[in-house]
Short mmCIF file of C-alpha atoms and ligand atoms in Angstrom, two decimals:
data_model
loop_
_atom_site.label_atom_id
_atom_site.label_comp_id
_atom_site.label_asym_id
_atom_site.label_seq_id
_atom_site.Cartn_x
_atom_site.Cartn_y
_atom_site.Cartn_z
CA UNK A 1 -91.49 -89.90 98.98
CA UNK A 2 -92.46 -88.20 102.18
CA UNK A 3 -90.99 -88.17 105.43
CA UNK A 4 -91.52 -91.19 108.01
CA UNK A 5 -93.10 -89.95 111.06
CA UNK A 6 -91.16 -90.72 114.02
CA UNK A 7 -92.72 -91.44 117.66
CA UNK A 8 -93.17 -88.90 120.30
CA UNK A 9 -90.07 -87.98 122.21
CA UNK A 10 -90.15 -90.52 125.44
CA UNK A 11 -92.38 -92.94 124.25
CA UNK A 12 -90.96 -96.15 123.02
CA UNK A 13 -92.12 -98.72 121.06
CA UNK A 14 -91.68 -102.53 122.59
CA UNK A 15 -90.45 -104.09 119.91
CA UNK A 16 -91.21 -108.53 119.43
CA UNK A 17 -87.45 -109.10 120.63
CA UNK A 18 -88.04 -106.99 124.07
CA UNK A 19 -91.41 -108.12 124.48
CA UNK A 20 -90.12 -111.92 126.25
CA UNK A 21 -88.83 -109.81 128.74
CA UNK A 22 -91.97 -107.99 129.58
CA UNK A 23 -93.93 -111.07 129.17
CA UNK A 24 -91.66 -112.77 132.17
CA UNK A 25 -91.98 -109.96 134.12
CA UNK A 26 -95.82 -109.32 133.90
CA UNK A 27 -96.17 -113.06 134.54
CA UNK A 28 -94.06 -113.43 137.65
CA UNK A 29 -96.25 -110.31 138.89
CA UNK A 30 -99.49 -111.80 138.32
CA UNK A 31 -98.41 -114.68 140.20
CA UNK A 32 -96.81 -112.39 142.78
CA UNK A 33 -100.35 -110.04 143.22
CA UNK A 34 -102.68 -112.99 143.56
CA UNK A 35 -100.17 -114.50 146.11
CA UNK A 36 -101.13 -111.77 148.56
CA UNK A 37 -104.77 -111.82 147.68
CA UNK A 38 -104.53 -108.24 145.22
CA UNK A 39 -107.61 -108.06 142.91
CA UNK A 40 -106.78 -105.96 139.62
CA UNK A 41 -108.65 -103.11 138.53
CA UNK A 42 -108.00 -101.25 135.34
CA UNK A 43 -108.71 -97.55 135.02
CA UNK A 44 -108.87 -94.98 131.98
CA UNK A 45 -105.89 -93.32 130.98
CA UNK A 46 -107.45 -90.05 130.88
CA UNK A 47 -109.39 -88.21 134.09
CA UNK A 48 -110.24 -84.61 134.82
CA UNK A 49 -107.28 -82.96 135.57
CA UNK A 50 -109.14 -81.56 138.51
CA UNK A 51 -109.00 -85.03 140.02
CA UNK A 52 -104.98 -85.29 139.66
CA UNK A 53 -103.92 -81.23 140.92
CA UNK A 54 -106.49 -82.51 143.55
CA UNK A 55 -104.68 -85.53 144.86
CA UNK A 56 -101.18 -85.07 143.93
CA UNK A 57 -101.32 -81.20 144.80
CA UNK A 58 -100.82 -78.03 143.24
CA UNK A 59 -97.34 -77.69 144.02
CA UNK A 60 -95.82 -80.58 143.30
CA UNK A 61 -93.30 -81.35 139.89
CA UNK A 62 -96.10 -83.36 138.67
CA UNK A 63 -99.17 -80.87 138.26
CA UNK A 64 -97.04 -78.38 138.03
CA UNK A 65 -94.58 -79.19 134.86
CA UNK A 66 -95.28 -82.93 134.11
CA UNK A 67 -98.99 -83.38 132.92
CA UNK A 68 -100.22 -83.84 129.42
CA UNK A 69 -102.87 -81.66 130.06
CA UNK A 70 -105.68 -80.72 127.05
CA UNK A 71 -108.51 -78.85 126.28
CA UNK A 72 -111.38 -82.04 125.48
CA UNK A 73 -113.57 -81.16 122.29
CA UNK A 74 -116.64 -80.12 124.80
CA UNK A 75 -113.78 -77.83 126.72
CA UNK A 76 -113.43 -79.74 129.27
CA UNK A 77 -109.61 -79.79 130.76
CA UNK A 78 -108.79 -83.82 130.60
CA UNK A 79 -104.95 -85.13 131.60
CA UNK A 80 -103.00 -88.21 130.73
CA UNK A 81 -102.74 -90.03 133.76
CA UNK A 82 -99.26 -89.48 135.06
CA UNK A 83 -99.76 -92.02 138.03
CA UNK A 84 -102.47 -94.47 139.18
CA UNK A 85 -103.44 -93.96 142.99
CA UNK A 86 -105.44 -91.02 141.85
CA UNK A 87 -107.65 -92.94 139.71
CA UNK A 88 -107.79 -95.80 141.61
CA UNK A 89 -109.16 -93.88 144.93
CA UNK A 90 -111.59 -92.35 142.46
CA UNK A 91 -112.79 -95.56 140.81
CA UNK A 92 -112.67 -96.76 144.57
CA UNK A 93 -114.95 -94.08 145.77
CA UNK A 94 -116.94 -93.67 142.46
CA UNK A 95 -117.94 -97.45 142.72
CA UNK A 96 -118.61 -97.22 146.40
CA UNK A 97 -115.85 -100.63 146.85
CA UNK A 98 -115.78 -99.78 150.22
CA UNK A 99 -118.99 -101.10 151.33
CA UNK A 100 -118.02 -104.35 150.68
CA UNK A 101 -115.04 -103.43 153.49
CA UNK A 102 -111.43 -102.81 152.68
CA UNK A 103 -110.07 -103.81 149.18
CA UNK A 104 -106.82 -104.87 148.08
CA UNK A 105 -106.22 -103.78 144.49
CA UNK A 106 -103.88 -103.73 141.92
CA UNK A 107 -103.26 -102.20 138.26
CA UNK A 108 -100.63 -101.85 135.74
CA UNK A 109 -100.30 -99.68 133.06
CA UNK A 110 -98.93 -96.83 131.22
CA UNK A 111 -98.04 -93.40 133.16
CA UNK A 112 -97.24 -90.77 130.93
CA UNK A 113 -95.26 -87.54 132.32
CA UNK A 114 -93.43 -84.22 130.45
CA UNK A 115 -89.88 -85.17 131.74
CA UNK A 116 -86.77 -85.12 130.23
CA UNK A 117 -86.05 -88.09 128.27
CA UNK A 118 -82.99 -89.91 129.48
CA UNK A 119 -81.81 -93.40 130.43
CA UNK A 120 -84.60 -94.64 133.02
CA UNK A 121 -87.01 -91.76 132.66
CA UNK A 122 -89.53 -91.55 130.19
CA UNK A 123 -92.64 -89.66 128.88
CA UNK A 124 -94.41 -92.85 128.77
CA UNK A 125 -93.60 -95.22 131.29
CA UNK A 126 -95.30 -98.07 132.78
CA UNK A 127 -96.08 -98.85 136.47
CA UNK A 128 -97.61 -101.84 138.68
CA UNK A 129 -99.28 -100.07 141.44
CA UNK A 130 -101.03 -101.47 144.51
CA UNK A 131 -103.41 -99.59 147.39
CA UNK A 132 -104.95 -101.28 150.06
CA UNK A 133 -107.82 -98.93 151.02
CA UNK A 134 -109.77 -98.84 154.32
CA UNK A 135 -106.63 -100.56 156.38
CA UNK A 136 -105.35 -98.34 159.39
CA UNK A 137 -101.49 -99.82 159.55
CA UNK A 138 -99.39 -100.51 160.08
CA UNK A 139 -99.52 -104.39 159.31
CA UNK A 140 -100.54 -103.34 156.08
CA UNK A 141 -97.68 -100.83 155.28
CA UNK A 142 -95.38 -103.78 156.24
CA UNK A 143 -96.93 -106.43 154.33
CA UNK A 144 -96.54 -103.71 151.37
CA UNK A 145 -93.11 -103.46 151.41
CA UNK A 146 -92.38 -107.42 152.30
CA UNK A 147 -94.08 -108.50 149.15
CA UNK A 148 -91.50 -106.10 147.26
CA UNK A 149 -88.85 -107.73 148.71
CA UNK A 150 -90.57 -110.86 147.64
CA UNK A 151 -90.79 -109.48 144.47
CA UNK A 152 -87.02 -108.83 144.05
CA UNK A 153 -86.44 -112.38 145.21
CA UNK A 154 -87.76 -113.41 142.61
CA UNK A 155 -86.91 -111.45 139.84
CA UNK A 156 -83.54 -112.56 141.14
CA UNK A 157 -82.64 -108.56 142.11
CA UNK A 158 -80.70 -107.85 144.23
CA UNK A 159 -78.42 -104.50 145.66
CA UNK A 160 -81.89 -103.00 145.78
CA UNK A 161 -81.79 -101.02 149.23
CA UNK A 162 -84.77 -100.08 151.59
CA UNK A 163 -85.53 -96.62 152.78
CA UNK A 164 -87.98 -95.42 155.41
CA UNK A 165 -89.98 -92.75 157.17
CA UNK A 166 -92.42 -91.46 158.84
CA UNK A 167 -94.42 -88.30 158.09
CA UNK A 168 -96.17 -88.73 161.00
CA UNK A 169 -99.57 -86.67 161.27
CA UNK A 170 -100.80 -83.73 159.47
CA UNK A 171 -100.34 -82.03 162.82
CA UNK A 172 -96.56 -83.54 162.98
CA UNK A 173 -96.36 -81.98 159.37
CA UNK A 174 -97.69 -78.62 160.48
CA UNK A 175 -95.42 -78.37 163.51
CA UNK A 176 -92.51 -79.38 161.73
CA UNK A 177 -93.30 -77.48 158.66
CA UNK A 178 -92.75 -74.57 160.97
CA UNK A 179 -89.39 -74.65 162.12
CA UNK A 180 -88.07 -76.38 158.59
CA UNK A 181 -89.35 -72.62 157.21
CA UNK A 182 -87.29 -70.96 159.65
CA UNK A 183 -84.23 -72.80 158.97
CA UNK A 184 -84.78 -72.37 155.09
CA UNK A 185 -85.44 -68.75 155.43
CA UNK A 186 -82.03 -68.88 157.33
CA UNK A 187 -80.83 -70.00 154.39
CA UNK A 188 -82.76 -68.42 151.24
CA UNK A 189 -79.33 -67.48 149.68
CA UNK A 190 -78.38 -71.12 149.13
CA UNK A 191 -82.01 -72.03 147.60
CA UNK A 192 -82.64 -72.14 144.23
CA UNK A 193 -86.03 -71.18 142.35
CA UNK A 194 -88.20 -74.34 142.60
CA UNK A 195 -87.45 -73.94 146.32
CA UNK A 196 -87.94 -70.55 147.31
CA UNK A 197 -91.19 -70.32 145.48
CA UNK A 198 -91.86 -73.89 147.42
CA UNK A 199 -91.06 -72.39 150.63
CA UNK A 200 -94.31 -70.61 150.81
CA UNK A 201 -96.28 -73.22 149.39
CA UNK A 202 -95.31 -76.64 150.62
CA UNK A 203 -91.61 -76.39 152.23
CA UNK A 204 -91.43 -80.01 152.79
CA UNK A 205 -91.20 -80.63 149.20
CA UNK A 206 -87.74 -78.61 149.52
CA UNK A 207 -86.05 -81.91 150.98
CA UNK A 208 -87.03 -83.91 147.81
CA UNK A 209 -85.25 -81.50 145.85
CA UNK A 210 -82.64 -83.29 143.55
CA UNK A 211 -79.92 -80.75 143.15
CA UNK A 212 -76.67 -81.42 144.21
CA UNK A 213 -76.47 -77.77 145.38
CA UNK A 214 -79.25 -78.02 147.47
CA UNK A 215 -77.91 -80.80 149.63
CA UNK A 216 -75.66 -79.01 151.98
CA UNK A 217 -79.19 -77.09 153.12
CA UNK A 218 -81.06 -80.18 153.25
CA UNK A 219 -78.67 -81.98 155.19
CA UNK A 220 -78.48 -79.27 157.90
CA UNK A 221 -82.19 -79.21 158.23
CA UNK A 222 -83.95 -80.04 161.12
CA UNK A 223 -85.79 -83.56 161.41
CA UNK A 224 -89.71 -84.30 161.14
CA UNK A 225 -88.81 -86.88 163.66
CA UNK A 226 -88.67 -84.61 166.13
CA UNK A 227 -91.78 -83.57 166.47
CA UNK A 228 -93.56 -87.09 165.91
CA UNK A 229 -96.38 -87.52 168.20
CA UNK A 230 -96.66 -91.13 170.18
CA UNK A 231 -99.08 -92.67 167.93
CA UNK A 232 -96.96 -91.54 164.96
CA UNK A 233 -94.05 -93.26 166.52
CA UNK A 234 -95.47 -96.31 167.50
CA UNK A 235 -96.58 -97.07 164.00
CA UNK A 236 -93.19 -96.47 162.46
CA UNK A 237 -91.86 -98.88 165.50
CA UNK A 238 -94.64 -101.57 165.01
CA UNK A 239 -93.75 -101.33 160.95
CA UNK A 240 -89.99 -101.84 161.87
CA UNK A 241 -90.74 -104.73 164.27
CA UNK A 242 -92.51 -106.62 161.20
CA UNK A 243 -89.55 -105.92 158.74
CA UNK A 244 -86.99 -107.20 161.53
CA UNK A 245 -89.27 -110.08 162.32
CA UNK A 246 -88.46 -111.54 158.76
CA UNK A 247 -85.58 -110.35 157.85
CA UNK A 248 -86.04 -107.39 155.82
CA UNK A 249 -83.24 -105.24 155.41
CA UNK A 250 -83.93 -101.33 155.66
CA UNK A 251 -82.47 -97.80 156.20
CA UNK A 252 -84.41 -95.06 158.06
CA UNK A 253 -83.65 -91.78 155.65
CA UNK A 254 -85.33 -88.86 157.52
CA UNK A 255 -85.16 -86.65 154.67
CA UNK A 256 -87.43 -88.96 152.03
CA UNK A 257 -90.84 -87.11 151.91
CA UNK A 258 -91.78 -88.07 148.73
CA UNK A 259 -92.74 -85.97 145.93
CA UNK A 260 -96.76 -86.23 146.24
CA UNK A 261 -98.58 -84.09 148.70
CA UNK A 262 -100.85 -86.65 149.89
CA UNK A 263 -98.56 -89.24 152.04
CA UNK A 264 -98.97 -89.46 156.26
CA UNK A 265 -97.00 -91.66 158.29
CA UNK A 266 -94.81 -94.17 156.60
CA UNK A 267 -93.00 -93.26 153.03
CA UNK A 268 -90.71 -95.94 151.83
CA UNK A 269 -88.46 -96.05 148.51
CA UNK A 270 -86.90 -98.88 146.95
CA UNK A 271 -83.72 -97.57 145.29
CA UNK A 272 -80.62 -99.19 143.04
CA UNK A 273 -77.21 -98.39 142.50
CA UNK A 274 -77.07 -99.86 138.88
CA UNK A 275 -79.18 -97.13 136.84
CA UNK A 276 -77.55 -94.13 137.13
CA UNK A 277 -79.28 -91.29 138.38
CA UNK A 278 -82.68 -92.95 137.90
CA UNK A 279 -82.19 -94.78 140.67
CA UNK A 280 -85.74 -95.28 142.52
CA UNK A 281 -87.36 -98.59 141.61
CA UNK A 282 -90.23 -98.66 143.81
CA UNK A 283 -92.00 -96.02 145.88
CA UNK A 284 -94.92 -95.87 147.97
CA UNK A 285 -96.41 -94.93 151.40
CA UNK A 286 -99.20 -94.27 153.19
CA UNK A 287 -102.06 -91.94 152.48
CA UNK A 288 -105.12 -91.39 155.03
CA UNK A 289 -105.90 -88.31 154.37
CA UNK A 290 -106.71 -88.90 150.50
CA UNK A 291 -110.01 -90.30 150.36
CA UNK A 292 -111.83 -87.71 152.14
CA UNK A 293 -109.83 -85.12 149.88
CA UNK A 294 -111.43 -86.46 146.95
CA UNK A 295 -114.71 -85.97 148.34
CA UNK A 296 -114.93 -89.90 149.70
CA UNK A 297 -115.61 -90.70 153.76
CA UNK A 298 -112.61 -90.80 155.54
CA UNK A 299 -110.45 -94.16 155.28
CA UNK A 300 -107.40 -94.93 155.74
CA UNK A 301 -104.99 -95.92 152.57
CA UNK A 302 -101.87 -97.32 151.20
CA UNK A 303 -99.95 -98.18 148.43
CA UNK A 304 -96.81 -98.37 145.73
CA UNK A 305 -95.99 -98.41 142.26
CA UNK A 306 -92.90 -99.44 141.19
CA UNK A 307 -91.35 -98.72 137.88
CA UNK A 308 -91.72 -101.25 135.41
CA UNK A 309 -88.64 -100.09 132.86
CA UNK A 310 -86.51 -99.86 135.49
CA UNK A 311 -87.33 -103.02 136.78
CA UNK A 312 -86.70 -104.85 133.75
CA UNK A 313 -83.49 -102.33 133.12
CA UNK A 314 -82.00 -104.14 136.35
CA UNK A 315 -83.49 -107.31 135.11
CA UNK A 316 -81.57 -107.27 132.19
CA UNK A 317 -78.21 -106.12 134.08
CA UNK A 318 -78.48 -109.01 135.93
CA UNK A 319 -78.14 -111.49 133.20
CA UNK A 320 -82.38 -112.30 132.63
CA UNK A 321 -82.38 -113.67 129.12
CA UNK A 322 -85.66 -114.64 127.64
CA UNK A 323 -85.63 -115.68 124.04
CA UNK A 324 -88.85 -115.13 121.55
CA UNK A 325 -90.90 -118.19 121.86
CA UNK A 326 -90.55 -119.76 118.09
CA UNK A 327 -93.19 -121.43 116.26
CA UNK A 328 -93.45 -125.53 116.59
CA UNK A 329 -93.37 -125.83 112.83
CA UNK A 330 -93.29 -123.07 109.46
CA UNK A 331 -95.66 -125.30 107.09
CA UNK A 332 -94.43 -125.17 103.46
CA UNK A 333 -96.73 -125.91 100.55
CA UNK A 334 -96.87 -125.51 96.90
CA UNK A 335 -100.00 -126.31 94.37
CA UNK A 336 -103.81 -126.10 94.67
CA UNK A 337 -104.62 -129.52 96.48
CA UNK A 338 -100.95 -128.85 98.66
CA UNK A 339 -102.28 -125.87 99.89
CA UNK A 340 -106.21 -126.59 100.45
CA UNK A 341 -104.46 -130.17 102.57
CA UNK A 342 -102.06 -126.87 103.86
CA UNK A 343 -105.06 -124.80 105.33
CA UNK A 344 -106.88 -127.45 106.42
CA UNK A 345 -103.58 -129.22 108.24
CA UNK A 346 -102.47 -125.95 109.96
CA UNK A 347 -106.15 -125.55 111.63
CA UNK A 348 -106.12 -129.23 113.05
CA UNK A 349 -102.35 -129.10 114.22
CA UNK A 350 -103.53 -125.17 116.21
CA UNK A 351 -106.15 -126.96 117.58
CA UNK A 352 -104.13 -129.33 119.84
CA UNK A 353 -101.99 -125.76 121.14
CA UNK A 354 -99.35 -125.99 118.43
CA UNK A 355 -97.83 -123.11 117.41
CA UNK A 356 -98.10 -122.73 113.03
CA UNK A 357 -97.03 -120.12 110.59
CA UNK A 358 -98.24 -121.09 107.35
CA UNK A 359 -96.28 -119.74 104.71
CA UNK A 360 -98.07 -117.19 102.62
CA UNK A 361 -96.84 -115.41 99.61
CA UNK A 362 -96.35 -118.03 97.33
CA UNK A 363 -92.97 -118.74 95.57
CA UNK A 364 -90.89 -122.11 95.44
CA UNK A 365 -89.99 -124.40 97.96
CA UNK A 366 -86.14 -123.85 97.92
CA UNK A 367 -87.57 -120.18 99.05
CA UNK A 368 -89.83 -121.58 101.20
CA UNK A 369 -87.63 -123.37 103.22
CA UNK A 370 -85.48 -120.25 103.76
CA UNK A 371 -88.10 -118.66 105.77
CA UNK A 372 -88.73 -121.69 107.95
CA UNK A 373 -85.20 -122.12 108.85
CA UNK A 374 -85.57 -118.17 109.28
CA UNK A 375 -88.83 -118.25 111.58
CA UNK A 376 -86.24 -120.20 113.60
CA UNK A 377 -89.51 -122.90 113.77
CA UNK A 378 -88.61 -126.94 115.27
CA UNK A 379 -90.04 -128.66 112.29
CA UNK A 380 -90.72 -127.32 108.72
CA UNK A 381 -94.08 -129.29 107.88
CA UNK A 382 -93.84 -129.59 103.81
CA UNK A 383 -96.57 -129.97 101.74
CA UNK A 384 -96.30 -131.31 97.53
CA UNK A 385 -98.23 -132.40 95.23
CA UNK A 386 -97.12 -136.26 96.46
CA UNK A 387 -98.56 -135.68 99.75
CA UNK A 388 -101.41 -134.10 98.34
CA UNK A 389 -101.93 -137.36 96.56
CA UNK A 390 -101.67 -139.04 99.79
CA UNK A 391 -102.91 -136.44 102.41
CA UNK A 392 -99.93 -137.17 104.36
CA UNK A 393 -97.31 -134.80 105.50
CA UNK A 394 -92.97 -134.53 105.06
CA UNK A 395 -91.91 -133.69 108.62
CA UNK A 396 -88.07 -132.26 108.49
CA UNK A 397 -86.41 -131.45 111.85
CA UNK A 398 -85.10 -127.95 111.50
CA UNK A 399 -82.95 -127.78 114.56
CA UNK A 400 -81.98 -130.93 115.12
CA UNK A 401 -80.15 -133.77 113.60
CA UNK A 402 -82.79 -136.42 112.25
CA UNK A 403 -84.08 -137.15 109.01
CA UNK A 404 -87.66 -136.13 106.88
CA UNK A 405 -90.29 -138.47 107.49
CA UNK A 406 -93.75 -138.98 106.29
CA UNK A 407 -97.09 -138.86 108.56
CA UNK A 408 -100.14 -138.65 108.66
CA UNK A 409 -101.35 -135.55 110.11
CA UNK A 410 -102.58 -137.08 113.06
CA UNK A 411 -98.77 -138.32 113.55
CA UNK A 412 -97.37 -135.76 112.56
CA UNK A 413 -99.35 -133.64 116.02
CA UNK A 414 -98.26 -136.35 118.13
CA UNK A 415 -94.33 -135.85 117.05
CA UNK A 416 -94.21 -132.03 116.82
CA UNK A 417 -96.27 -132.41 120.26
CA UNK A 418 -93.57 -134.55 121.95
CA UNK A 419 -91.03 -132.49 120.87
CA UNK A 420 -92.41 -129.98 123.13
CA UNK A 421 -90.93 -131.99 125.95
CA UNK A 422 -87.34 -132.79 124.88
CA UNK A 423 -84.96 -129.53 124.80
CA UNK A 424 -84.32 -127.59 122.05
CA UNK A 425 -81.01 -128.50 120.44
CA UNK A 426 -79.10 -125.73 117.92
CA UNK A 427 -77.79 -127.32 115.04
P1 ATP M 1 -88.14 -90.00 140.36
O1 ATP M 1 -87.61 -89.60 141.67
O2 ATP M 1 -87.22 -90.94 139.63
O3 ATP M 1 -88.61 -88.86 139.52
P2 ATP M 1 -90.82 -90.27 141.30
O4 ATP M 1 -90.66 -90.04 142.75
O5 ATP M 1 -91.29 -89.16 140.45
O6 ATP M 1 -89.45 -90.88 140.70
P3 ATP M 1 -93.12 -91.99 141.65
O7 ATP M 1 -94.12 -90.95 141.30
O8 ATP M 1 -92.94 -92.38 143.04
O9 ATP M 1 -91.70 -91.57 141.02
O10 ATP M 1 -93.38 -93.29 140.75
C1 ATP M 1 -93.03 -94.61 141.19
C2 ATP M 1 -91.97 -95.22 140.31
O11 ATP M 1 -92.25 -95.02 138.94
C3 ATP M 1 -90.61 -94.61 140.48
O12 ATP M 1 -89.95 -95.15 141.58
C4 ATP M 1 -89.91 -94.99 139.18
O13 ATP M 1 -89.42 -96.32 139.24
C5 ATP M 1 -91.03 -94.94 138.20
N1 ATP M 1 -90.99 -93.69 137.43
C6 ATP M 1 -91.41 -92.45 137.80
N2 ATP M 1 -91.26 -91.56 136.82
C7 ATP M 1 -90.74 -92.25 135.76
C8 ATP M 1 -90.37 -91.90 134.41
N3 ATP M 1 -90.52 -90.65 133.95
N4 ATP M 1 -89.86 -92.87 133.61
C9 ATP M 1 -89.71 -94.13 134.06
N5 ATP M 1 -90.05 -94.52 135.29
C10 ATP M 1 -90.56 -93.60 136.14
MG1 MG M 2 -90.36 -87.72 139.28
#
């Protein structure tokens, strides 16, 4: 025999038993996206990777060690996506959405990136991801991060904090990028690699920097805030004002920049306690200057994904338990006429929305019964030569007390169908 092939390290397989739990969550978020008017869009997987090092930036931990990049068959250089704002703003601009005025758009989907598998991170992960493009702010950044909370509300979450910033201006960045150089250069001993070769390139990334050793530095640094023009600070303040207004609880963390090059004013992170060091949920911000970078006219932009196996990690923590939705009835059946009155049965009973798995495979109906009490089905629906005879149908309760009966099969939809209504009891 040969060897079983096993699945690429980081991408998982959702198997039936996990899949109620992604079911409950992508339904409470379709609910949740058309609740504040988000239209979906769905994008390839695979673009040029010209349009992500574009977008997300050359230096950055993405482009620069987390793509699935290849050579396409006409030698073209193609990438797995490894987020969805890029594609979006291209589909956006591509498509010319804007000339119908601002959009509101959403997507979900897999994300893959070359990380180190561990609890929380993947190689394939999935996101929901929403950009409002052609919206200045900051009512828009606001309502962003209030329908998150919503989100969490009802997911039943909670101990998921709030953080926010404000990168202010490209102007704000420049100035500030300026004296956060000279205080890392005052400190190049205590850098490590990714950061000195950063400090060059795009210093600000230094402060998103997740080792331990590097905090000390990063603490000490000086503060973007500082050097925030009025504008910039009056749309951080009018943001602020909103989240007070209903109640939204947040921290201000001056050192979250946010590990894509292309954010501007606010940057806001969602972040848990309960998943280790995995511990952003959500992310997002704003992103003016991205549009026009990708070749589009100017607009402004903004948006968030949040982390879909992490979300249903904390779902799970918090005691979410969604079973597998059985089958209203296994239908047994034995002989030629049993089984044509079988086929024909199962057909008429699916077409009033029950649920049937009709038992292929043959084999007797002691056996037979075994895998309807296993399909963990209400109602085996048994089928002999007698009702053959008859073109009726036995009827046994599976998990319930009550005894067999014989129906038609007109009666026998309008039992299995009420039974919908009355809970489930376990025998
Ligand atoms: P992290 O700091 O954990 O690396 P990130 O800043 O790279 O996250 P974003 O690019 O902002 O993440 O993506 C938004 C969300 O997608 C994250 O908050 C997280 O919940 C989720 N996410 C990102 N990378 C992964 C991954 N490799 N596996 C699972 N979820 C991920
Ligand atoms: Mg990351």
């Amino acid at each position: 025999m040969s060897e079983t092939i096993q699945s690429i390290r980081g991408m998982s397989d959702v198997l039936p038993e996990q899949v109620p739990l992604w079911d409950l969550f992508e339904d409470t978020a379709r609910v949740w996206l058309r609740a504040y008017g988000y239209r979906p869009i769905r994008m390839p997987l695979v673009e040029k990777t010209e349009l992500f090092v574009r977008s997300i930036g050359e230096v950055t931990d993405i482009v620069e060690k987390e793509m699935y990049t290849f050579t396409d068959l006409n030698g073209e250089s193609i990438s797995l996506r490894p987020e969805g704002t890029a594609s979006c703003v291209r589909a956006v601009l591509e498509h010319h959405l804007l000339y119908n005025g601002p959009q509101r758009l959403c997507y979900a989907g897999p994300m893959f990136r070359h990380e180190k598998p561990q609890k929380g991170r993947y190689r394939q992960f999935h996101q929901v991801g929403v950009e409002a493009l052609g919206f200045p702010g900051p009512d828009v950044d606001a309502e962003h991060i209030v329908m998150c909370a919503r989100l969490w509300n009802q997911l039943g979450l909670d101990r998921i904090r709030l953080q926010i910033n404000t990168l202010g201006t490209p102007e704000t960045r420049a100035r500030y990028r300026a004296r956060l150089v000279k205080h890392l250069e005052r400190n190049l001993d205590a850098l490590d690699e990714d950061s000195r070769r950063r400090l060059g390139s795009n210093p600000l990334r230094v402060l998103d920097s997740k080792n331990p050793a590097m905090q000390s530095v990063i603490d000490a640094a000086p503060r973007l805030y500082d050097d925030l023009d009025e504008a910039s600070l009056l749309h951080f303040e009018t943001l602020q004002a909103i989240l007070r207004g209903l109640g939204v609880e947040f921290d201000i963390n001056s050192r979250l920049v946010r590990g894509l090059d292309y954010y501007n004013h606010t940057v806001f992170e969602w972040i848990t306690d309960r998943l280790g060091a995995q511990s952003a949920v959500c992310a997002g911000g704003r992103y003016d200057g991205l549009l026009h970078q990708l070749g589009g006219k100017p607009a402004p932009a903004c948006g968030f994904a949040l982390g879909v196996e992490r979300v249903l990690a904390l779902m799970a923590e918090s005691g979410a338990r969604v079973r597998e939705q059985p089958p209203d009835a296994y239908l047994v059946h034995s002989g030629v006429e049993a089984s044509r009155l079988a086929w024909r049965a199962a057909e008429q009973m699916r077409e009033t929305g029950l649920s049937i798995v009709l038992h292929c495979g043959g084999g007797s109906f002691k056996s037979q019964m075994k895998k309807a009490d296993g399909s963990m089905a209400r109602f085996a629906v048994i089928i002999g030569d007698d009702e053959a005879a008859s073109q009726r149908v036995a009827v046994k309760p599976l998990r319930e007390l009550g005894d067999q009966v014989t129906l038609s099969v007109a009666e026998a939809i309008g039992l299995m169908r009420n039974a919908r209504g009355t809970p489930h009891i376990e025998p």
